[in-house]
PDB file of C-alpha atoms in Angstrom:
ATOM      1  CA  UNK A1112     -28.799  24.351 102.635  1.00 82.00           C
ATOM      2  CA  UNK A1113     -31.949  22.914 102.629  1.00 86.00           C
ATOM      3  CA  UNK A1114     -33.896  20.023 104.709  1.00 89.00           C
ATOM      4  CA  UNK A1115     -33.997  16.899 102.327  1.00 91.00           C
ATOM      5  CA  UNK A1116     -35.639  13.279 103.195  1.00 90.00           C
ATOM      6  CA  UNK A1117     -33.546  10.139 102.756  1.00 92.00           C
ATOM      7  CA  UNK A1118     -32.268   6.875 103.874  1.00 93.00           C
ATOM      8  CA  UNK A1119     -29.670   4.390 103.210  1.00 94.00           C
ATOM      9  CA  UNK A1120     -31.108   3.135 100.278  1.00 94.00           C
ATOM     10  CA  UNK A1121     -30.474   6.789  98.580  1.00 95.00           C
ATOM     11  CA  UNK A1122     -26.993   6.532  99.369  1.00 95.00           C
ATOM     12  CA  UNK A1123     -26.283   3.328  98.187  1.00 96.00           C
ATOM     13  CA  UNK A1124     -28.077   3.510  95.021  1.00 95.00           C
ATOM     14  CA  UNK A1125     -26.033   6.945  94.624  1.00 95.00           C
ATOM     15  CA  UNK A1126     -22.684   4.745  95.250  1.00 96.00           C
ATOM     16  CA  UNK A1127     -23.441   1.955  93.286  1.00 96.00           C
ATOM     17  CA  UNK A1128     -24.269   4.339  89.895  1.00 95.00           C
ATOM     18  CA  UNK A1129     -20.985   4.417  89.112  1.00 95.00           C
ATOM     19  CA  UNK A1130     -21.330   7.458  86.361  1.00 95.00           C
ATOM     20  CA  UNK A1131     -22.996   9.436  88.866  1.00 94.00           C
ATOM     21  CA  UNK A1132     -20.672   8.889  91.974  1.00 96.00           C
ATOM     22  CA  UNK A1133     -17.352   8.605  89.866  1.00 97.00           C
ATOM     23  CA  UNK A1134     -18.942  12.224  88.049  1.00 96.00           C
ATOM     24  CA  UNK A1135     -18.978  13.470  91.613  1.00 96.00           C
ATOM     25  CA  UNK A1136     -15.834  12.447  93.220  1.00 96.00           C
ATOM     26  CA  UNK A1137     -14.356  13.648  90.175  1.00 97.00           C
ATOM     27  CA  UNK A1138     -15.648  17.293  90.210  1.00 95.00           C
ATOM     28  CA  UNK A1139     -15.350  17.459  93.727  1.00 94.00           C
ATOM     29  CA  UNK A1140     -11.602  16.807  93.656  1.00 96.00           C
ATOM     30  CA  UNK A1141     -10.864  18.927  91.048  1.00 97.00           C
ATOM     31  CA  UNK A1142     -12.640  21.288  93.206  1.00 94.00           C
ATOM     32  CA  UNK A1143     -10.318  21.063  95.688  1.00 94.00           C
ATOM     33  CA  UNK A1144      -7.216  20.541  93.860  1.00 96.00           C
ATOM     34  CA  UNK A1145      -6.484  23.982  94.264  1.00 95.00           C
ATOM     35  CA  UNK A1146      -2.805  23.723  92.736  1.00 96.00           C
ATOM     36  CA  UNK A1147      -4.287  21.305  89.906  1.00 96.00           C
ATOM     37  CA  UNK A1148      -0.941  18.720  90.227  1.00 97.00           C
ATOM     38  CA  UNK A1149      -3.612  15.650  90.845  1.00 97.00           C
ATOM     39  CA  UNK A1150      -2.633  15.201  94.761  1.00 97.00           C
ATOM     40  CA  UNK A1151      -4.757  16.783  97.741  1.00 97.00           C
ATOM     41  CA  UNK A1152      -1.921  18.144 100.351  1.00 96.00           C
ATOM     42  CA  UNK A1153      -3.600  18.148 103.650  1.00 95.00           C
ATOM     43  CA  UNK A1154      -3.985  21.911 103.612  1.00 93.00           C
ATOM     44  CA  UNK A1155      -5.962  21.002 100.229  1.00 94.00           C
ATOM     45  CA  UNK A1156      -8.322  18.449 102.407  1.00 91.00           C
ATOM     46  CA  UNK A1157      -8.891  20.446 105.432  1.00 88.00           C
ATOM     47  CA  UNK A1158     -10.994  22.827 103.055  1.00 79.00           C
ATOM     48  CA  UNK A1159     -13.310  19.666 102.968  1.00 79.00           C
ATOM     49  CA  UNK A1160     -13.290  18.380 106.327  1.00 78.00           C
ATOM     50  CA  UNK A1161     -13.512  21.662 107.319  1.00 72.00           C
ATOM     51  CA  UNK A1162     -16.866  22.693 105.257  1.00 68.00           C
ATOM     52  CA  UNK A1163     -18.160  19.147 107.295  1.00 64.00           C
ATOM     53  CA  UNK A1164     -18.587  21.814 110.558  1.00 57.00           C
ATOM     54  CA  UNK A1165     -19.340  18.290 112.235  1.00 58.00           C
ATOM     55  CA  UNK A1166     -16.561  18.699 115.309  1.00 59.00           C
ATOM     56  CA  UNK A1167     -17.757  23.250 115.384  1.00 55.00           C
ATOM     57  CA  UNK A1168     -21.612  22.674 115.767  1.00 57.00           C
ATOM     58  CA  UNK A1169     -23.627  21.193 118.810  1.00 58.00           C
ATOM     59  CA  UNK A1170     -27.270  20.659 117.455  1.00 58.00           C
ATOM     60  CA  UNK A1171     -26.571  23.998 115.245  1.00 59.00           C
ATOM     61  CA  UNK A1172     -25.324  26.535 117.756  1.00 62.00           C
ATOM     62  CA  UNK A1173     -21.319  26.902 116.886  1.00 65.00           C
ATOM     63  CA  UNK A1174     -19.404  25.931 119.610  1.00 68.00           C
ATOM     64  CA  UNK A1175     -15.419  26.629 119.852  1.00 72.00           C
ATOM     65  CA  UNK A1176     -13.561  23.528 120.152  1.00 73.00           C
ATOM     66  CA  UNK A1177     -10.501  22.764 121.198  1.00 79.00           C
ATOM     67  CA  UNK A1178      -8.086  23.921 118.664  1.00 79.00           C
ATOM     68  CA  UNK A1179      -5.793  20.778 119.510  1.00 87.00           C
ATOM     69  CA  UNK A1180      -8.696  18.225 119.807  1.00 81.00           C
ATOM     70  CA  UNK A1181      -9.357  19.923 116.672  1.00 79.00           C
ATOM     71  CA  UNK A1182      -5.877  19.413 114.719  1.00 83.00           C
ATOM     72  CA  UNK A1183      -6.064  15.817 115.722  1.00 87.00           C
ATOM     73  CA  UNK A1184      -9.115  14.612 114.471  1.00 85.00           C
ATOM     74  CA  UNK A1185      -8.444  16.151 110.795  1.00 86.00           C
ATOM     75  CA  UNK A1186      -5.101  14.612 111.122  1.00 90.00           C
ATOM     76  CA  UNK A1187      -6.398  11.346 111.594  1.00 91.00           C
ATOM     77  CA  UNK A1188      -9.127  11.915 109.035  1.00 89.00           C
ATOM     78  CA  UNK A1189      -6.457  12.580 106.257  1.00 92.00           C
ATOM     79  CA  UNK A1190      -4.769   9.793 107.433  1.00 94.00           C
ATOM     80  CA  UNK A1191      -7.762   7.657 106.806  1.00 93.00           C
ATOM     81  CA  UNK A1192      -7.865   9.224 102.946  1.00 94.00           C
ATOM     82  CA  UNK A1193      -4.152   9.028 102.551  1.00 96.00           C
ATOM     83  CA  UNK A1194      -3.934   5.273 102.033  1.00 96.00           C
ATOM     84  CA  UNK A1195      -0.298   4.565 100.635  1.00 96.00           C
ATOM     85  CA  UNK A1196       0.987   7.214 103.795  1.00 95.00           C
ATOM     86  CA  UNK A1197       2.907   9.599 101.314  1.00 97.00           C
ATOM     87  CA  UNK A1198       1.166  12.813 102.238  1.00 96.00           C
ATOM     88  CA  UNK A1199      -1.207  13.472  99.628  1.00 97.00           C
ATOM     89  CA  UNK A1200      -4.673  12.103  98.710  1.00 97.00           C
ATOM     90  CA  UNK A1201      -4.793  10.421  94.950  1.00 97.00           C
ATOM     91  CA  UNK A1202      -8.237  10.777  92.827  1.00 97.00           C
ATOM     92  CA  UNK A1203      -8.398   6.880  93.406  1.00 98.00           C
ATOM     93  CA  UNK A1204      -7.862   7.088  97.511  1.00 97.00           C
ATOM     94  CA  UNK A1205     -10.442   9.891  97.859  1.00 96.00           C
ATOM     95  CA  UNK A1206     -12.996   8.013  95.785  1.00 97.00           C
ATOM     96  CA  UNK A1207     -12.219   4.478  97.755  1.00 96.00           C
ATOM     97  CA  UNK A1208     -12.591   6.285 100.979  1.00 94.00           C
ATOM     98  CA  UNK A1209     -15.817   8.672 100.049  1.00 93.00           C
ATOM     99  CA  UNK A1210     -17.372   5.145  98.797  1.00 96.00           C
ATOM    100  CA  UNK A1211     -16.412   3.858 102.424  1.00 95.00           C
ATOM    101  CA  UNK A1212     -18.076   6.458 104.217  1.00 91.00           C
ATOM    102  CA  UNK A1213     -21.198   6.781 102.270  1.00 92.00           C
ATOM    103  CA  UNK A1214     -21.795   2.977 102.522  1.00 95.00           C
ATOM    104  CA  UNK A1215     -21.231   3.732 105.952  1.00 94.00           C
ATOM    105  CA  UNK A1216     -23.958   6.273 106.493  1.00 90.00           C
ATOM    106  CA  UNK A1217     -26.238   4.376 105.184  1.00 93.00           C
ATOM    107  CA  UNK A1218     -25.428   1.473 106.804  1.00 94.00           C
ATOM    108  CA  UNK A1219     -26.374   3.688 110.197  1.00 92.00           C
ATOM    109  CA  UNK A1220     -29.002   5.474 108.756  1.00 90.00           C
ATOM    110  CA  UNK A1221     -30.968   2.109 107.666  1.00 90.00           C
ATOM    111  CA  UNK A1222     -34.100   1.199 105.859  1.00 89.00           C
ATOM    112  CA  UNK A1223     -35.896   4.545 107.979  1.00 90.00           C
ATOM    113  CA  UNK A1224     -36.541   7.846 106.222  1.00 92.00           C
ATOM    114  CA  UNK A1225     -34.901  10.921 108.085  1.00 90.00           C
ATOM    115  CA  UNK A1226     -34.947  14.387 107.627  1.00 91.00           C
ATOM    116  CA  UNK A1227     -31.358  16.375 107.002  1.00 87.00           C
ATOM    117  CA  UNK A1228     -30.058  19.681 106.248  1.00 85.00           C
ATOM    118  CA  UNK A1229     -27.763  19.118 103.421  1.00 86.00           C
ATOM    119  CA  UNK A1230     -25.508  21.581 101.645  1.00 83.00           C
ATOM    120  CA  UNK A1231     -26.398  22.297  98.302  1.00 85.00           C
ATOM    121  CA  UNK A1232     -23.477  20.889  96.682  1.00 85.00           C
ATOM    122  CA  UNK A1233     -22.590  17.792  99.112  1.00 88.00           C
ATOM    123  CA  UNK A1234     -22.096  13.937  98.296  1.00 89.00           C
ATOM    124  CA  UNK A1235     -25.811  13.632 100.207  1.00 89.00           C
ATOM    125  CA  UNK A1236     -27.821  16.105  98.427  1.00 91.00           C
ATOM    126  CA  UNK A1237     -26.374  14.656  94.766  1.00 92.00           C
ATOM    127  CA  UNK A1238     -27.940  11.436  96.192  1.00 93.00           C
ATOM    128  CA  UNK A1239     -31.212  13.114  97.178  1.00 93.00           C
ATOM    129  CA  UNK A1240     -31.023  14.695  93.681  1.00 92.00           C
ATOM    130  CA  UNK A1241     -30.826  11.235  91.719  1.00 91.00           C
ATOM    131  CA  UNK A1242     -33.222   9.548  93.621  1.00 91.00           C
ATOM    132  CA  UNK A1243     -35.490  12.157  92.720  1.00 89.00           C
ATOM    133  CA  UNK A1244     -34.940  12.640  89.414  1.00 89.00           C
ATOM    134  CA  UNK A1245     -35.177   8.769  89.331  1.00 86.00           C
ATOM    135  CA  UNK A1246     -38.851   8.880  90.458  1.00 86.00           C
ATOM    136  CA  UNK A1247     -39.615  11.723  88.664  1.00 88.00           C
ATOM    137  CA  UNK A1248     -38.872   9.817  85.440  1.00 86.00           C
ATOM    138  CA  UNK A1249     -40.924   6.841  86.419  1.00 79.00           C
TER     139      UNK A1249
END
């Protein structure tokens, strides 16, 4: 982890390089793809909504949380991936809805710098790292 500085205009300029963000989603579902058929089962998901910690952390002291509170809210994330309802998550459905979140972030987070601890290897810090590189080159 590491404390990185962005804003919604890192995340959308992320999204909208479409080699960069479709390289991502790509790697990142492979990643999870455990069984390699080309679905995410929900099991297959919760690894990633799971390494989120957002619902197990109150301002970074772990906190235990309802276990059925719990159950629901990755149920109805998956449910939000899971767009055609059959029970697995497609390539196309987890990029569609990881596009829809992003935008969403930075739709909240603005036109304001913030700081944020960011895993190394999340959707986030791969935006941090293009912007930078981006600058770097100019």
């Amino acid at each position: 982890m590491s404390v990185e500085v962005l804003d919604g205009a890192t995340i959308v300029s992320f999204v909208e390089d479409e080699d960069a963000f479709n390289n991502s989603i790509r790697n990142r579902f492979a990643h999870l793809d455990t069984d390699h058929d080309g679905l995410l089962s929900y099991a297959e998901m919760m690894q990633e909504l799971k390494s989120l910690r957002v619902f197990e952390t109150h301002f970074g002291i772990d906190e235990k949380p309802d276990p059925e509170e719990l159950a629901s809210v990755y149920n109805s994330l998956f449910v939000q991936f899971d767009h055609d309802s059959n029970g697995t998550v497609d390539l196309e459905e987890f990029k569609a809805e990881t596009k829809q979140m992003m935008l969403a972030m930075a739709n909240g987070l603005g036109f304001l710098p913030v700081q944020m601890v960011l895993e190394e290897d999340s959707f986030l810090m791969k935006a941090v790292e293009k912007e930078f590189t981006a600058k770097a080159a100019a």
